[in-house]
CSV table of C-alpha atoms in Angstrom, one decimal:
chain,number,residue,atom,x,y,z
A,1,UNK,CA,-2.4,-9.4,-8.0
A,2,UNK,CA,-2.7,-5.9,-9.5
A,3,UNK,CA,0.5,-4.1,-10.6
A,4,UNK,CA,0.8,-0.5,-11.4
A,5,UNK,CA,4.3,0.7,-10.3
A,6,UNK,CA,6.1,2.4,-12.8
A,7,UNK,CA,7.9,5.2,-10.9
A,8,UNK,CA,9.2,8.0,-13.1
A,9,UNK,CA,11.9,9.4,-10.8
A,10,UNK,CA,14.9,7.1,-10.8
A,11,UNK,CA,16.5,6.5,-7.5
A,12,UNK,CA,20.4,7.0,-7.1
A,13,UNK,CA,22.1,4.2,-9.0
A,14,UNK,CA,19.3,3.4,-11.4
A,15,UNK,CA,20.2,4.1,-15.0
A,16,UNK,CA,16.5,4.5,-16.3
A,17,UNK,CA,13.0,4.8,-15.4
A,18,UNK,CA,10.6,2.0,-15.2
A,19,UNK,CA,7.6,1.9,-17.5
A,20,UNK,CA,5.6,0.0,-20.0
A,21,UNK,CA,4.3,0.7,-23.6
A,22,UNK,CA,1.4,-0.8,-25.4
A,23,UNK,CA,1.1,-1.9,-29.1
A,24,UNK,CA,-2.5,-2.8,-30.5
A,25,UNK,CA,-2.7,-5.8,-32.4
A,26,UNK,CA,-5.5,-7.9,-34.1
A,27,UNK,CA,-5.9,-10.2,-31.1
A,28,UNK,CA,-5.4,-7.7,-28.4
A,29,UNK,CA,-2.3,-5.9,-27.0
A,30,UNK,CA,1.5,-6.4,-26.7
A,31,UNK,CA,3.2,-5.1,-23.4
A,32,UNK,CA,6.8,-4.1,-23.5
A,33,UNK,CA,8.8,-2.7,-20.5
A,34,UNK,CA,9.3,-3.1,-16.7
A,35,UNK,CA,7.2,-2.7,-13.6
A,36,UNK,CA,8.4,-2.3,-10.0
A,37,UNK,CA,6.8,-3.1,-6.7
A,38,UNK,CA,5.4,-6.4,-8.5
A,39,UNK,CA,4.2,-7.9,-5.3
A,40,UNK,CA,4.1,-11.8,-5.3
A,41,UNK,CA,6.0,-11.8,-8.7
A,42,UNK,CA,7.7,-15.0,-8.0
A,43,UNK,CA,4.7,-16.8,-6.7
A,44,UNK,CA,1.7,-15.6,-8.7
A,45,UNK,CA,0.6,-17.1,-12.1
A,46,UNK,CA,-1.7,-14.1,-13.1
A,47,UNK,CA,-1.6,-10.4,-12.4
A,48,UNK,CA,-3.7,-7.5,-13.5
A,49,UNK,CA,-1.5,-4.8,-15.3
A,50,UNK,CA,-2.5,-1.2,-14.9
A,51,UNK,CA,-0.9,0.3,-18.1
A,52,UNK,CA,-1.4,3.5,-20.1
A,53,UNK,CA,-2.1,3.9,-23.8
A,54,UNK,CA,-0.1,7.4,-23.3
A,55,UNK,CA,3.1,5.4,-22.3
A,56,UNK,CA,5.1,4.9,-19.1
A,57,UNK,CA,3.5,5.8,-15.8
A,58,UNK,CA,1.0,3.1,-15.2
A,59,UNK,CA,-2.1,4.5,-13.4
A,60,UNK,CA,-0.4,6.6,-10.7
A,61,UNK,CA,1.8,8.7,-13.2
A,62,UNK,CA,-0.4,8.4,-16.4
A,63,UNK,CA,-0.3,11.7,-18.3
A,64,UNK,CA,-3.7,10.9,-19.5
A,65,UNK,CA,-6.1,9.1,-16.9
A,66,UNK,CA,-8.6,8.2,-19.4
A,67,UNK,CA,-5.9,6.1,-21.3
A,68,UNK,CA,-5.4,3.6,-18.3
A,69,UNK,CA,-6.3,0.0,-19.0
A,70,UNK,CA,-6.4,-3.0,-16.9
A,71,UNK,CA,-5.0,-6.2,-18.5
A,72,UNK,CA,-5.0,-9.7,-17.3
A,73,UNK,CA,-1.5,-11.2,-17.9
A,74,UNK,CA,-0.3,-14.8,-17.9
A,75,UNK,CA,2.9,-14.5,-15.9
A,76,UNK,CA,3.9,-18.0,-17.1
A,77,UNK,CA,4.4,-16.7,-20.5
A,78,UNK,CA,8.2,-17.0,-21.5
A,79,UNK,CA,8.2,-13.3,-22.4
A,80,UNK,CA,7.7,-12.4,-18.7
A,81,UNK,CA,10.9,-12.4,-16.5
A,82,UNK,CA,11.5,-11.3,-12.8
A,83,UNK,CA,14.5,-9.5,-11.4
A,84,UNK,CA,14.7,-10.4,-7.9
A,85,UNK,CA,17.8,-8.3,-7.2
A,86,UNK,CA,16.0,-4.9,-6.9
A,87,UNK,CA,13.7,-5.6,-3.9
A,88,UNK,CA,16.1,-5.2,-1.0
A,89,UNK,CA,14.3,-2.9,1.4
A,90,UNK,CA,14.9,-2.2,5.0
A,91,UNK,CA,11.6,-3.5,5.9
A,92,UNK,CA,8.9,-5.8,4.6
A,93,UNK,CA,11.7,-8.4,3.8
A,94,UNK,CA,9.3,-11.4,3.8
A,95,UNK,CA,7.5,-9.8,0.8
A,96,UNK,CA,8.4,-10.3,-2.8
A,97,UNK,CA,7.8,-7.1,-4.7
A,98,UNK,CA,10.4,-7.4,-7.5
A,99,UNK,CA,10.7,-5.8,-11.0
A,100,UNK,CA,9.1,-7.5,-13.7
A,101,UNK,CA,10.1,-7.3,-17.4
A,102,UNK,CA,7.8,-7.8,-20.3
A,103,UNK,CA,9.4,-8.6,-23.7
A,104,UNK,CA,6.7,-8.2,-26.2
A,105,UNK,CA,4.2,-10.0,-23.8
A,106,UNK,CA,0.9,-10.8,-25.6
A,107,UNK,CA,-2.5,-10.1,-23.9
A,108,UNK,CA,-5.6,-11.2,-25.7
A,109,UNK,CA,-8.4,-8.7,-25.9
A,110,UNK,CA,-10.6,-11.1,-23.9
A,111,UNK,CA,-8.3,-10.3,-21.0
A,112,UNK,CA,-8.9,-6.6,-21.0
A,113,UNK,CA,-11.0,-5.6,-17.7
A,114,UNK,CA,-13.5,-2.9,-18.5
A,115,UNK,CA,-13.1,0.2,-20.8
A,116,UNK,CA,-10.1,2.5,-21.0
A,117,UNK,CA,-10.2,5.1,-18.0
A,118,UNK,CA,-12.7,3.0,-16.0
A,119,UNK,CA,-10.2,2.7,-13.2
A,120,UNK,CA,-9.4,6.2,-12.7
A,121,UNK,CA,-12.7,7.6,-13.8
A,122,UNK,CA,-14.6,5.4,-11.3
A,123,UNK,CA,-12.0,5.9,-8.6
A,124,UNK,CA,-11.5,2.0,-8.0
A,125,UNK,CA,-8.3,2.9,-6.4
A,126,UNK,CA,-10.2,4.8,-3.5
A,127,UNK,CA,-11.9,1.5,-2.5
A,128,UNK,CA,-8.3,0.0,-2.0
A,129,UNK,CA,-6.9,2.6,0.2
A,130,UNK,CA,-8.5,1.4,3.6
A,131,UNK,CA,-6.5,-1.8,3.3
A,132,UNK,CA,-3.3,0.1,4.3
A,133,UNK,CA,-5.0,1.2,7.5
A,134,UNK,CA,-6.0,-2.4,8.2
A,135,UNK,CA,-2.5,-3.5,7.7
A,136,UNK,CA,-1.2,-0.8,10.0
A,137,UNK,CA,-3.6,-1.8,12.6
A,138,UNK,CA,-2.4,-5.5,12.4
A,139,UNK,CA,1.3,-4.3,13.1
A,140,UNK,CA,0.0,-2.2,16.0
A,141,UNK,CA,-1.9,-5.2,17.5
A,142,UNK,CA,1.3,-7.4,17.1
A,143,UNK,CA,3.1,-4.8,19.1
A,144,UNK,CA,0.5,-4.6,21.6
A,145,UNK,CA,0.3,-8.2,22.3
A,146,UNK,CA,3.9,-8.5,22.7
A,147,UNK,CA,4.0,-5.6,25.1
A,148,UNK,CA,1.2,-7.1,27.2
A,149,UNK,CA,2.9,-10.4,27.6
A,150,UNK,CA,6.4,-8.7,28.2
A,151,UNK,CA,5.2,-6.4,31.0
A,152,UNK,CA,3.4,-9.2,32.6
A,153,UNK,CA,6.4,-11.6,32.5
A,154,UNK,CA,8.8,-8.9,33.7
A,155,UNK,CA,6.4,-8.0,36.5
A,156,UNK,CA,6.4,-4.4,35.4
A,157,UNK,CA,2.5,-3.8,35.4
A,158,UNK,CA,2.6,-1.8,38.6
A,159,UNK,CA,4.9,0.8,37.0
A,160,UNK,CA,2.6,3.9,36.7
A,161,UNK,CA,4.5,5.1,33.5
A,162,UNK,CA,4.2,1.6,31.9
A,163,UNK,CA,0.6,1.7,32.7
A,164,UNK,CA,0.2,5.0,30.9
A,165,UNK,CA,2.1,3.4,27.9
A,166,UNK,CA,-0.3,0.5,27.8
A,167,UNK,CA,-3.3,2.6,28.4
A,168,UNK,CA,-2.3,4.8,25.3
A,169,UNK,CA,-1.8,1.6,23.2
A,170,UNK,CA,-5.2,0.3,24.1
A,171,UNK,CA,-6.9,3.7,23.2
A,172,UNK,CA,-5.0,3.8,20.0
A,173,UNK,CA,-6.2,0.5,19.0
A,174,UNK,CA,-9.8,1.2,19.9
A,175,UNK,CA,-9.7,4.3,17.7
A,176,UNK,CA,-8.3,2.6,14.7
A,177,UNK,CA,-10.9,-0.4,14.8
A,178,UNK,CA,-13.6,2.4,15.0
A,179,UNK,CA,-12.4,4.4,12.1
A,180,UNK,CA,-12.3,1.0,9.9
A,181,UNK,CA,-15.7,0.2,11.1
A,182,UNK,CA,-16.9,3.6,10.2
A,183,UNK,CA,-15.4,3.3,6.6
A,184,UNK,CA,-16.8,-0.2,6.2
A,185,UNK,CA,-20.4,1.0,7.1
A,186,UNK,CA,-20.4,3.8,4.7
A,187,UNK,CA,-19.3,1.3,1.8
A,188,UNK,CA,-21.8,-1.4,2.9
A,189,UNK,CA,-24.7,1.2,3.0
A,190,UNK,CA,-23.9,2.6,-0.5
A,191,UNK,CA,-22.7,5.9,0.7
A,192,UNK,CA,-19.8,5.8,-1.9
A,193,UNK,CA,-18.5,9.5,-2.1
A,194,UNK,CA,-18.3,9.6,1.8
A,195,UNK,CA,-16.7,6.2,1.9
A,196,UNK,CA,-14.0,7.3,-0.6
A,197,UNK,CA,-12.8,10.3,1.6
A,198,UNK,CA,-13.5,8.6,4.7
A,199,UNK,CA,-11.0,5.7,3.5
A,200,UNK,CA,-8.3,8.4,3.2
A,201,UNK,CA,-9.0,9.9,6.5
A,202,UNK,CA,-8.7,6.4,8.1
A,203,UNK,CA,-5.6,5.7,6.2
A,204,UNK,CA,-4.1,9.0,7.7
A,205,UNK,CA,-5.1,8.6,11.2
A,206,UNK,CA,-4.3,4.9,11.6
A,207,UNK,CA,-0.9,5.4,10.2
A,208,UNK,CA,-0.1,7.8,13.1
A,209,UNK,CA,-2.0,5.6,15.6
A,210,UNK,CA,0.1,2.5,14.7
A,211,UNK,CA,3.3,4.3,14.8
A,212,UNK,CA,2.3,5.6,18.1
A,213,UNK,CA,1.3,2.1,19.3
A,214,UNK,CA,4.8,0.6,18.4
A,215,UNK,CA,6.7,3.6,20.0
A,216,UNK,CA,4.8,3.2,23.4
A,217,UNK,CA,5.6,-0.6,23.1
A,218,UNK,CA,9.3,0.0,22.7
A,219,UNK,CA,9.2,2.6,25.5
A,220,UNK,CA,7.4,0.2,27.9
A,221,UNK,CA,9.5,-2.8,27.1
A,222,UNK,CA,12.8,-1.2,26.5
A,223,UNK,CA,15.9,-1.9,24.1
A,224,UNK,CA,15.5,-5.7,24.5
A,225,UNK,CA,12.2,-5.5,22.5
A,226,UNK,CA,14.4,-4.5,19.4
A,227,UNK,CA,16.9,-7.4,19.7
A,228,UNK,CA,16.2,-10.3,17.4
A,229,UNK,CA,14.2,-12.5,17.4
A,230,UNK,CA,11.9,-10.2,18.9
A,231,UNK,CA,8.8,-9.6,16.7
A,232,UNK,CA,8.9,-5.8,17.6
A,233,UNK,CA,12.1,-5.4,15.6
A,234,UNK,CA,10.4,-6.6,12.6
A,235,UNK,CA,7.2,-4.8,13.2
A,236,UNK,CA,9.1,-1.5,13.5
A,237,UNK,CA,11.1,-2.1,10.3
A,238,UNK,CA,8.0,-3.2,8.4
A,239,UNK,CA,5.7,-0.5,9.6
A,240,UNK,CA,8.0,2.4,9.1
A,241,UNK,CA,8.5,1.3,5.6
A,242,UNK,CA,5.0,0.3,4.6
A,243,UNK,CA,3.7,3.7,5.8
A,244,UNK,CA,5.7,5.3,3.0
A,245,UNK,CA,3.3,3.8,0.5
A,246,UNK,CA,1.6,7.0,-0.4
A,247,UNK,CA,2.9,10.2,1.1
A,248,UNK,CA,1.1,11.2,4.2
A,249,UNK,CA,1.6,15.1,3.4
A,250,UNK,CA,-0.2,14.7,0.1
A,251,UNK,CA,-3.0,12.4,1.4
A,252,UNK,CA,-3.7,15.0,4.4
A,253,UNK,CA,-3.8,17.9,1.8
A,254,UNK,CA,-6.2,15.9,-0.4
A,255,UNK,CA,-8.5,15.4,2.9
A,256,UNK,CA,-8.2,19.2,3.3
A,257,UNK,CA,-9.1,20.0,-0.3
A,258,UNK,CA,-12.2,17.8,0.0
A,259,UNK,CA,-13.2,19.4,3.3
A,260,UNK,CA,-13.0,22.7,1.6
A,261,UNK,CA,-15.2,21.6,-1.3
A,262,UNK,CA,-12.2,21.8,-3.9
A,263,UNK,CA,-11.4,19.4,-6.6
A,264,UNK,CA,-9.4,16.6,-5.4
A,265,UNK,CA,-8.0,13.0,-6.4
A,266,UNK,CA,-9.2,10.6,-4.0
A,267,UNK,CA,-7.3,7.8,-5.6
A,268,UNK,CA,-3.6,9.0,-6.0
A,269,UNK,CA,-3.8,12.4,-3.9
A,270,UNK,CA,-2.4,14.5,-6.9
A,271,UNK,CA,-2.8,18.2,-6.4
């Protein structure tokens, strides 16, 4: 797992911001502080920590991008504790992205990955972005499969309005798959600069295609599709929460800056 989350704006009810600080030692580093959105915190034995020599902020909020380090961390060390009370989202309840606390956690120098600033300078995050689109597509495919089975079982396939909804879903899914294949081909053929911005474009487009697909499913199947234990109820909650991972407005503005030939941040979409 790779953990960067150190949001610097406290939500209502939070007394303090998240963040880590680093201290250099003869043997490596000592990490102090907290990280949020620590995925699989209760199940993983190791994590890669994205931390900054400049102080709290991780990679996304680092004041000095060249200061960002990647450190391997043994989560079994007694100085590492997990706060499971923080992660109580409206969706993605099956995940475990808790708050993790580091109380002078030692990290040997041999566990440092690369050089300071490599992650930001080489845009490693940009290679990670298309996975969001793939996850969105998976949610949409689940909604589509449910809709097809439900429509057939309820003998609603002859309804022209239902047919239009199903047709729209099928086109949305094909479009999303084509975008992901396009991005993968760019990476596979070494067209790195093109692949980075294409990944952001796919991330933007597939978000809207997936949300559209789920909406068509609900409209075709009706309110019963949102009654538990229907999988659509969970898909709707999970998808509408997951697409908030990165602000689509900032992402689209980044795509526009790139198209205009202006300086842009393909990793974290900062202005």
